[in-house]
Short mmCIF file of C-alpha atoms and ligand atoms in Angstrom, two decimals:
data_model
loop_
_atom_site.label_atom_id
_atom_site.label_comp_id
_atom_site.label_asym_id
_atom_site.label_seq_id
_atom_site.Cartn_x
_atom_site.Cartn_y
_atom_site.Cartn_z
CA MET W 1 3.63 -5.35 -10.01
CA ASN W 2 4.46 -5.00 -6.32
CA THR W 3 1.71 -4.61 -3.75
CA ASP W 4 2.26 -0.88 -3.17
CA ALA W 5 2.20 -0.07 -6.89
CA LEU W 6 -0.95 -2.16 -7.42
CA GLN W 7 -2.63 -0.62 -4.38
CA SER W 8 -1.99 2.98 -5.48
CA GLN W 9 -3.06 2.20 -9.04
CA LEU W 10 -6.29 0.63 -7.73
CA GLU W 11 -7.00 3.55 -5.39
CA SER W 12 -6.93 5.95 -8.32
CA TYR W 13 -9.25 3.67 -10.36
CA PHE W 14 -11.57 3.34 -7.37
CA LYS W 15 -11.89 7.09 -6.86
CA TRP W 16 -12.90 7.54 -10.49
CA PHE W 17 -15.61 4.87 -10.23
CA HIS W 18 -16.83 6.30 -6.92
CA ARG W 19 -17.14 9.76 -8.48
CA HIS W 20 -19.05 8.42 -11.47
CA PRO W 21 -21.83 6.12 -10.22
CA GLU W 22 -24.50 4.98 -12.69
CA LEU W 23 -27.81 3.24 -12.07
CA SER W 24 -28.68 -0.31 -13.16
CA ASN W 25 -28.69 -0.85 -16.93
CA ASP W 26 -27.34 2.66 -17.45
CA GLU W 27 -23.66 1.93 -16.73
CA HIS W 28 -22.34 3.30 -20.04
CA GLU W 29 -19.47 5.48 -18.78
CA THR W 30 -18.54 2.83 -16.23
CA THR W 31 -18.37 0.18 -18.95
CA ALA W 32 -16.31 2.47 -21.19
CA ARG W 33 -13.82 3.11 -18.37
CA ILE W 34 -13.50 -0.61 -17.56
CA ARG W 35 -12.98 -1.31 -21.27
CA GLU W 36 -10.32 1.38 -21.48
CA ILE W 37 -8.36 0.02 -18.51
CA LEU W 38 -8.56 -3.60 -19.68
CA THR W 39 -7.68 -2.76 -23.27
CA GLY W 40 -4.74 -0.68 -22.04
CA ALA W 41 -3.48 -3.75 -20.18
CA GLY W 42 -3.86 -5.94 -23.27
CA VAL W 43 -6.77 -7.96 -21.86
CA GLU W 44 -9.16 -9.41 -24.44
CA ILE W 45 -12.79 -8.27 -24.26
CA LEU W 46 -15.37 -10.67 -25.61
CA ASN W 47 -17.81 -9.53 -28.22
CA ILE W 48 -21.13 -10.50 -26.63
CA PRO W 49 -24.51 -8.78 -26.76
CA LEU W 50 -24.55 -6.84 -23.48
CA LYS W 51 -25.85 -3.25 -23.52
CA THR W 52 -23.79 -2.36 -20.47
CA GLY W 53 -21.15 -4.34 -18.61
CA LEU W 54 -18.70 -6.66 -20.31
CA VAL W 55 -16.91 -9.98 -20.08
CA ALA W 56 -13.14 -10.17 -20.55
CA ARG W 57 -11.08 -13.29 -21.13
CA ILE W 58 -7.56 -14.29 -20.19
CA ARG W 59 -6.36 -17.48 -21.82
CA GLY W 60 -3.36 -19.26 -20.42
CA ALA W 61 -1.39 -22.24 -21.59
CA ARG W 62 -3.77 -25.13 -22.05
CA GLY W 63 -3.86 -27.57 -19.13
CA SER W 64 -2.05 -26.89 -15.89
CA SER W 65 0.59 -29.48 -15.20
CA ALA W 66 2.15 -30.11 -18.61
CA PRO W 67 3.34 -27.93 -21.49
CA ALA W 68 0.66 -27.55 -24.17
CA GLU W 69 2.61 -29.39 -26.88
CA SER W 70 3.10 -32.53 -24.79
CA LYS W 71 -0.56 -33.10 -24.08
CA ALA W 72 -2.65 -35.59 -25.96
CA GLU W 73 -5.74 -34.22 -27.69
CA SER W 74 -8.85 -35.02 -25.74
CA HIS W 75 -12.34 -34.51 -27.07
CA SER W 76 -13.64 -34.04 -23.56
CA SER W 77 -11.36 -31.04 -22.93
CA PRO W 78 -12.71 -27.68 -24.00
CA PRO W 79 -10.42 -25.87 -26.48
CA ASP W 80 -9.24 -23.29 -23.95
CA GLY W 81 -8.78 -25.73 -21.10
CA PRO W 82 -11.03 -25.46 -18.05
CA VAL W 83 -12.83 -22.15 -17.62
CA VAL W 84 -13.27 -20.32 -14.32
CA ALA W 85 -15.35 -17.15 -14.03
CA LEU W 86 -14.73 -14.29 -11.60
CA ARG W 87 -17.51 -11.79 -11.15
CA SER W 88 -17.98 -8.18 -10.08
CA ASP W 89 -21.15 -6.13 -10.36
CA ILE W 90 -20.89 -2.52 -11.55
CA ASP W 91 -24.12 -0.59 -10.84
CA ALA W 92 -24.88 2.08 -8.22
CA LEU W 93 -28.00 3.07 -6.25
CA PRO W 94 -30.46 5.98 -6.22
CA VAL W 95 -28.97 7.27 -2.95
CA THR W 96 -27.67 10.78 -2.20
CA GLU W 97 -24.18 10.55 -0.73
CA ILE W 98 -23.61 12.39 2.56
CA SER W 99 -19.87 11.80 2.90
CA CYS W 100 -17.36 14.64 2.70
CA LEU W 101 -14.88 12.58 0.68
CA ASP W 102 -12.85 14.50 -1.87
CA TYR W 103 -13.90 11.83 -4.36
CA ALA W 104 -17.63 11.86 -3.44
CA SER W 105 -20.25 11.13 -6.11
CA GLU W 106 -20.50 13.80 -8.80
CA GLN W 107 -23.82 12.36 -9.96
CA SER W 108 -26.67 13.97 -8.04
CA GLY W 109 -28.90 11.40 -6.30
CA VAL W 110 -26.76 8.44 -7.36
CA MET W 111 -24.13 6.75 -5.21
CA HIS W 112 -22.01 3.61 -5.06
CA ALA W 113 -23.61 2.80 -1.70
CA CYS W 114 -23.29 -0.98 -2.13
CA GLY W 115 -19.55 -0.96 -2.79
CA HIS W 116 -19.80 -2.11 -6.40
CA ASP W 117 -17.11 0.47 -7.25
CA PHE W 118 -14.85 -1.53 -4.91
CA HIS W 119 -15.81 -4.76 -6.69
CA ILE W 120 -15.09 -3.31 -10.15
CA THR W 121 -11.71 -2.02 -9.02
CA ALA W 122 -10.78 -5.26 -7.26
CA LEU W 123 -11.60 -7.30 -10.37
CA LEU W 124 -9.61 -4.91 -12.55
CA GLY W 125 -6.66 -5.54 -10.22
CA THR W 126 -7.25 -9.27 -10.61
CA ALA W 127 -7.21 -8.84 -14.39
CA LEU W 128 -3.87 -7.01 -14.24
CA LEU W 129 -2.37 -9.69 -12.00
CA LEU W 130 -3.58 -12.62 -14.11
CA GLN W 131 -2.71 -10.97 -17.40
CA ALA W 132 0.86 -10.52 -16.14
CA GLU W 133 1.21 -14.26 -15.55
CA LYS W 134 -1.11 -15.68 -18.17
CA GLU W 135 1.53 -18.12 -19.37
CA ASN W 136 1.23 -19.86 -16.01
CA LEU W 137 -2.54 -20.26 -16.19
CA GLY W 138 -3.82 -23.76 -16.75
CA GLY W 139 -6.92 -22.71 -18.62
CA THR W 140 -9.14 -19.70 -19.19
CA ILE W 141 -10.37 -17.00 -16.84
CA LYS W 142 -13.53 -15.07 -17.68
CA LEU W 143 -13.90 -11.77 -15.86
CA ILE W 144 -17.52 -10.72 -15.60
CA PHE W 145 -18.27 -7.03 -15.08
CA GLN W 146 -21.98 -7.52 -14.58
CA PRO W 147 -24.53 -4.72 -14.99
CA ALA W 148 -27.72 -4.23 -13.00
CA GLU W 149 -27.30 -6.32 -9.86
CA GLU W 150 -29.61 -4.05 -7.83
CA GLY W 151 -32.83 -5.62 -9.13
CA GLY W 152 -32.19 -4.94 -12.82
CA GLY W 153 -31.77 -8.52 -14.02
CA GLY W 154 -28.04 -8.25 -14.75
CA ALA W 155 -26.98 -11.82 -13.96
CA GLN W 156 -29.71 -13.14 -16.23
CA GLN W 157 -28.53 -10.84 -19.02
CA VAL W 158 -25.03 -12.28 -18.73
CA LEU W 159 -26.30 -15.88 -18.61
CA ASP W 160 -28.54 -15.27 -21.64
CA THR W 161 -25.49 -14.46 -23.78
CA GLY W 162 -24.26 -18.04 -23.24
CA VAL W 163 -20.81 -16.70 -22.32
CA LEU W 164 -20.71 -18.91 -19.22
CA ASP W 165 -21.92 -22.12 -20.86
CA ASP W 166 -18.39 -23.57 -20.73
CA THR W 167 -17.63 -22.41 -17.17
CA ALA W 168 -16.70 -24.96 -14.50
CA GLU W 169 -16.62 -22.75 -11.41
CA ILE W 170 -17.53 -19.18 -10.51
CA TYR W 171 -16.40 -16.85 -7.72
CA GLY W 172 -17.86 -13.51 -6.67
CA LEU W 173 -17.03 -11.02 -3.96
CA HIS W 174 -18.89 -8.40 -1.97
CA THR W 175 -17.80 -5.76 0.48
CA ALA W 176 -18.76 -6.32 4.12
CA ALA W 177 -19.36 -2.99 5.84
CA GLU W 178 -19.27 -4.49 9.32
CA ASN W 179 -15.89 -6.23 9.07
CA LYS W 180 -12.44 -4.67 9.37
CA ALA W 181 -10.61 -3.98 6.11
CA GLY W 182 -9.28 -7.16 4.55
CA VAL W 183 -11.12 -9.70 6.73
CA ILE W 184 -12.58 -12.50 4.59
CA ALA W 185 -15.96 -13.96 5.60
CA VAL W 186 -17.41 -16.99 3.86
CA SER W 187 -19.62 -19.96 4.74
CA PRO W 188 -21.04 -22.94 2.86
CA GLY W 189 -24.72 -23.00 1.87
CA PRO W 190 -27.06 -20.05 1.52
CA SER W 191 -25.65 -16.64 2.43
CA HIS W 192 -28.21 -14.36 0.73
CA ALA W 193 -31.99 -14.80 0.69
CA ALA W 194 -34.48 -15.40 -2.09
CA VAL W 195 -36.18 -12.07 -2.69
CA GLY W 196 -39.83 -11.38 -3.52
CA ALA W 197 -41.32 -8.00 -4.47
CA PHE W 198 -45.05 -7.46 -4.01
CA ARG W 199 -47.52 -4.79 -5.10
CA ILE W 200 -51.04 -4.45 -3.71
CA LEU W 201 -53.46 -2.09 -5.43
CA LEU W 202 -56.70 -1.29 -3.57
CA ARG W 203 -59.59 0.10 -5.62
CA GLY W 204 -62.38 1.67 -3.52
CA VAL W 205 -64.73 4.57 -3.94
CA GLY W 206 -63.45 8.07 -3.20
CA GLY W 207 -65.41 11.06 -2.00
CA HIS W 208 -65.78 13.76 0.63
CA ALA W 209 -63.91 13.04 3.85
CA ALA W 210 -66.95 14.34 5.76
CA TYR W 211 -69.10 11.52 4.31
CA PRO W 212 -67.01 8.35 4.70
CA HIS W 213 -70.13 6.16 4.77
CA LEU W 214 -70.70 7.05 1.11
CA CYS W 215 -67.16 5.96 0.20
CA LYS W 216 -65.20 2.71 0.19
CA ASP W 217 -62.02 3.86 1.90
CA PRO W 218 -58.86 2.17 0.55
CA ILE W 219 -56.64 3.80 3.20
CA VAL W 220 -58.39 2.12 6.13
CA ALA W 221 -58.40 -1.22 4.30
CA GLY W 222 -54.70 -0.75 3.47
CA ALA W 223 -53.89 -0.07 7.11
CA GLN W 224 -55.74 -3.25 8.13
CA ILE W 225 -53.77 -5.24 5.56
CA ILE W 226 -50.45 -3.88 6.87
CA ASN W 227 -51.37 -4.76 10.45
CA ALA W 228 -52.83 -8.19 9.68
CA ALA W 229 -49.81 -9.07 7.56
CA GLN W 230 -47.58 -8.85 10.66
CA THR W 231 -49.02 -12.21 11.78
CA ILE W 232 -47.57 -13.97 8.71
CA ILE W 233 -44.11 -13.98 10.30
CA SER W 234 -45.05 -13.77 13.99
CA ARG W 235 -47.86 -16.40 14.05
CA ASN W 236 -47.46 -18.48 10.90
CA THR W 237 -43.72 -18.93 10.46
CA SER W 238 -41.65 -21.27 12.60
CA PRO W 239 -39.17 -19.43 14.83
CA PHE W 240 -36.52 -21.68 13.24
CA ASP W 241 -37.33 -20.45 9.73
CA GLN W 242 -35.73 -17.22 8.55
CA ALA W 243 -38.26 -14.99 6.80
CA VAL W 244 -38.97 -11.29 6.39
CA LEU W 245 -41.97 -9.28 5.26
CA SER W 246 -41.57 -5.51 4.98
CA PHE W 247 -43.88 -2.84 3.60
CA THR W 248 -41.70 -0.18 2.03
CA HIS W 249 -43.94 2.06 -0.04
CA THR W 250 -47.47 3.29 0.59
CA GLU W 251 -49.25 5.81 -1.53
CA ALA W 252 -52.80 7.19 -1.37
CA GLY W 253 -54.57 10.50 -1.73
CA SER W 254 -53.28 13.99 -2.27
CA ASN W 255 -54.94 16.24 0.32
CA TRP W 256 -56.61 16.32 3.74
CA ASN W 257 -60.34 16.35 2.99
CA VAL W 258 -60.77 13.89 0.14
CA ILE W 259 -60.96 10.12 0.54
CA PRO W 260 -59.03 8.80 -2.46
CA PRO W 261 -60.40 6.05 -4.70
CA GLU W 262 -57.17 4.03 -4.70
CA ALA W 263 -54.25 3.10 -2.48
CA LEU W 264 -51.01 1.33 -3.27
CA LEU W 265 -48.87 -0.81 -0.97
CA GLU W 266 -45.51 -2.25 -1.99
CA GLY W 267 -42.88 -4.23 -0.18
CA THR W 268 -40.65 -7.25 -0.06
CA THR W 269 -40.71 -10.82 1.20
CA ARG W 270 -37.51 -12.76 1.91
CA ALA W 271 -36.81 -16.42 2.70
CA PHE W 272 -34.18 -19.05 1.96
CA SER W 273 -36.33 -21.29 -0.23
CA VAL W 274 -38.59 -20.67 -3.18
CA GLU W 275 -41.33 -22.71 -1.44
CA LYS W 276 -41.22 -20.55 1.68
CA LEU W 277 -41.14 -17.35 -0.38
CA THR W 278 -44.13 -18.49 -2.43
CA GLY W 279 -45.95 -19.45 0.79
CA LEU W 280 -45.37 -15.97 2.30
CA ASN W 281 -46.86 -14.36 -0.80
CA GLU W 282 -49.85 -16.70 -0.87
CA GLN W 283 -50.63 -15.81 2.76
CA LEU W 284 -50.22 -12.09 2.08
CA LYS W 285 -52.46 -12.30 -0.98
CA HIS W 286 -55.09 -14.15 1.07
CA ILE W 287 -55.05 -11.45 3.77
CA ALA W 288 -55.09 -8.61 1.22
CA VAL W 289 -57.94 -9.96 -0.91
CA HIS W 290 -60.17 -10.92 2.02
CA THR W 291 -59.52 -7.73 3.99
CA GLY W 292 -60.43 -5.85 0.82
CA GLU W 293 -63.62 -7.90 0.47
CA VAL W 294 -64.72 -7.12 4.05
CA ASN W 295 -64.29 -3.41 3.28
CA GLY W 296 -65.89 -3.49 -0.18
CA ILE W 297 -62.54 -2.84 -1.86
CA ALA W 298 -61.27 -4.66 -4.95
CA VAL W 299 -57.67 -5.81 -4.48
CA GLU W 300 -55.10 -6.61 -7.15
CA TYR W 301 -52.15 -8.59 -5.82
CA GLU W 302 -48.98 -9.05 -7.84
CA TRP W 303 -45.60 -10.40 -6.86
CA HIS W 304 -42.48 -11.63 -8.54
CA MET W 305 -39.28 -13.27 -7.41
CA ASN W 306 -36.28 -10.99 -7.90
CA THR W 307 -33.77 -13.69 -7.20
CA ILE W 308 -33.38 -17.10 -5.61
CA SER W 309 -31.08 -17.55 -2.62
CA THR W 310 -27.34 -17.92 -3.05
CA ASN W 311 -25.86 -21.32 -2.33
CA ASN W 312 -22.14 -21.68 -1.71
CA ASP W 313 -20.74 -25.05 -2.78
CA PRO W 314 -19.29 -26.66 0.40
CA ALA W 315 -16.12 -28.07 -1.20
CA LEU W 316 -15.38 -24.84 -3.07
CA THR W 317 -16.07 -22.81 0.08
CA ALA W 318 -13.38 -24.83 1.85
CA PHE W 319 -11.11 -24.13 -1.13
CA VAL W 320 -11.70 -20.34 -0.80
CA SER W 321 -11.15 -20.44 2.93
CA GLU W 322 -7.95 -22.52 2.69
CA THR W 323 -6.54 -20.44 -0.15
CA ALA W 324 -7.15 -17.22 1.80
CA LYS W 325 -5.65 -18.62 5.01
CA ALA W 326 -2.56 -19.85 3.15
CA MET W 327 -2.09 -16.29 1.85
CA GLY W 328 -2.26 -14.92 5.40
CA TYR W 329 -5.77 -13.48 5.39
CA ARG W 330 -7.94 -13.54 8.46
CA VAL W 331 -10.92 -15.75 7.56
CA GLN W 332 -14.14 -16.08 9.51
CA PRO W 333 -17.58 -17.61 8.92
CA ARG W 334 -20.25 -15.41 7.38
CA LEU W 335 -23.70 -15.48 8.97
CA PRO W 336 -26.47 -15.63 6.35
CA GLY W 337 -28.30 -12.34 5.79
CA MET W 338 -31.68 -11.50 4.30
CA GLY W 339 -30.21 -9.27 1.60
CA GLY W 340 -30.55 -10.56 -1.96
CA GLU W 341 -27.83 -11.14 -4.54
CA ASP W 342 -28.32 -12.24 -8.13
CA PHE W 343 -25.02 -14.12 -8.02
CA ALA W 344 -27.46 -16.87 -6.98
CA LEU W 345 -28.52 -17.25 -10.62
CA TYR W 346 -24.98 -18.20 -11.64
CA GLN W 347 -24.78 -20.68 -8.78
CA GLN W 348 -27.97 -22.35 -9.99
CA ARG W 349 -26.00 -23.37 -13.11
CA ILE W 350 -22.36 -23.36 -12.01
CA PRO W 351 -20.86 -24.39 -8.66
CA GLY W 352 -19.42 -21.34 -7.03
CA VAL W 353 -18.75 -19.24 -3.96
CA PHE W 354 -19.77 -15.74 -3.00
CA TRP W 355 -17.30 -14.43 -0.42
CA THR W 356 -17.01 -11.10 1.34
CA ILE W 357 -14.13 -8.83 2.25
CA GLY W 358 -14.32 -6.34 5.08
CA VAL W 359 -14.18 -2.64 4.24
CA GLY W 360 -14.82 -1.27 7.77
CA SER W 361 -17.52 1.24 6.85
CA PRO W 362 -19.01 3.54 9.51
CA GLN W 363 -22.43 2.85 7.96
CA ALA W 364 -24.12 -0.20 6.45
CA LEU W 365 -24.49 -1.04 2.75
CA HIS W 366 -27.12 1.10 0.96
CA HIS W 367 -26.72 3.86 3.59
CA PRO W 368 -25.83 7.35 2.24
CA GLY W 369 -22.89 7.38 4.64
CA PHE W 370 -21.39 4.07 3.46
CA ILE W 371 -17.63 4.44 2.94
CA ALA W 372 -15.42 1.56 1.82
CA ASP W 373 -11.92 1.50 3.26
CA THR W 374 -9.77 1.31 0.15
CA ALA W 375 -6.92 -0.34 2.09
CA ALA W 376 -8.41 -3.74 1.20
CA LEU W 377 -8.41 -3.22 -2.59
CA SER W 378 -5.21 -5.01 -3.52
CA ALA W 379 -5.95 -7.74 -0.97
CA ALA W 380 -9.28 -8.40 -2.73
CA SER W 381 -7.56 -8.46 -6.14
CA ARG W 382 -4.88 -10.86 -4.99
CA LEU W 383 -7.29 -13.31 -3.40
CA MET W 384 -9.55 -13.33 -6.46
CA ALA W 385 -6.53 -13.87 -8.73
CA ALA W 386 -5.31 -16.73 -6.55
CA LEU W 387 -8.75 -18.36 -6.60
CA GLY W 388 -8.86 -18.22 -10.39
CA LYS W 389 -5.32 -19.56 -10.79
CA GLU W 390 -5.61 -22.31 -8.18
CA ALA W 391 -9.05 -23.40 -9.40
CA LEU W 392 -7.62 -23.80 -12.92
CA ARG W 393 -4.70 -25.77 -11.54
CA ARG W 394 -7.10 -28.10 -9.72
CA LEU W 395 -9.50 -28.42 -12.68
CA GLY W 396 -6.62 -28.97 -15.06
CA ALA W 397 -5.37 -31.77 -12.88
CA ILE W 398 -8.79 -33.41 -13.03
CA ILE W 399 -9.07 -33.10 -16.82
CA LEU W 400 -5.58 -34.45 -17.43
ZN1 ZN Z 1 -26.89 -3.62 -2.93
ZN1 ZN Z 2 -24.20 -5.16 -3.74
#
């Protein structure tokens, strides 16, 4: 398929996915459409227990540098040759789109504001490219269309099926709103932060707003907690450590003259190590519980880690960068960000690289005005296909 034909095919796929966004763990139509396109192209879909999302497989000739029949049997070689996984996520966000695109979201209050529609489409293009030259593949490619990346536990669901137990390397992509269409950005080490989510429930005593001395006011205590918590980063974290603490949801009371009995505070902590993230939450819990105590308020503190930080393998990062440069892409380093990405869970088990491709959006990811420039679709597909093919060639060479 020539570049123009692939690009126009992908643009039409992309518009469909953009029109039909679905939230985490609810990606039924999306999965059906992916299945339809892959099946139409003759790509095998693995029968694994995923409610939404799917994993497809493209098996090439076994080994990379010799015809299959001339190779000696080796017990250390897996039956399908080396396996490389390529991953896209497929879920959308509870965001109301404000664009005037003719293919804007048709699902009220739901939008592909993180560019996962771009990722799906790019990986479908990769599937078409690799399927067309499967005889030249020196092993097996697994294409992961992962559900529920936006905090819904999707990577863990895929890992729990065991479908990646035989995988040697994994590659994932994300759109970069801030970069021009087609620019590749990648760096070794952590690129996305470990993410904590906390919930603080304050239980006081409600009553008449005219008689606050007869109440235990959870709103005042909550405000003190929010203010005191600002010192966790500003006074207790080294300026050389990257960390974030944000309150994102407060809820208390329902009218102007009643002091409510309870207040709720929620938010997120971010850091690049589990130790630092745990430390941030211990400090916040300490502040919350003791501030509550001073005010006569009982405090329940809960937190959980949504994901660990990503960690790009240095040698494989160089491989991505060199492969992209050899294909004529502009490649630049990617500064780490405090966003989270559950691709990290794959990297905990399998060496891999999470790289980004520019889509020149006027607004950032998760913004209702995010628009991905579709010009980079076939470029993303081609790079991902090359990474899969070249990684198999390299791995095959090692096995043989
Ligand atoms: Zn996102
Ligand atoms: Zn995303």
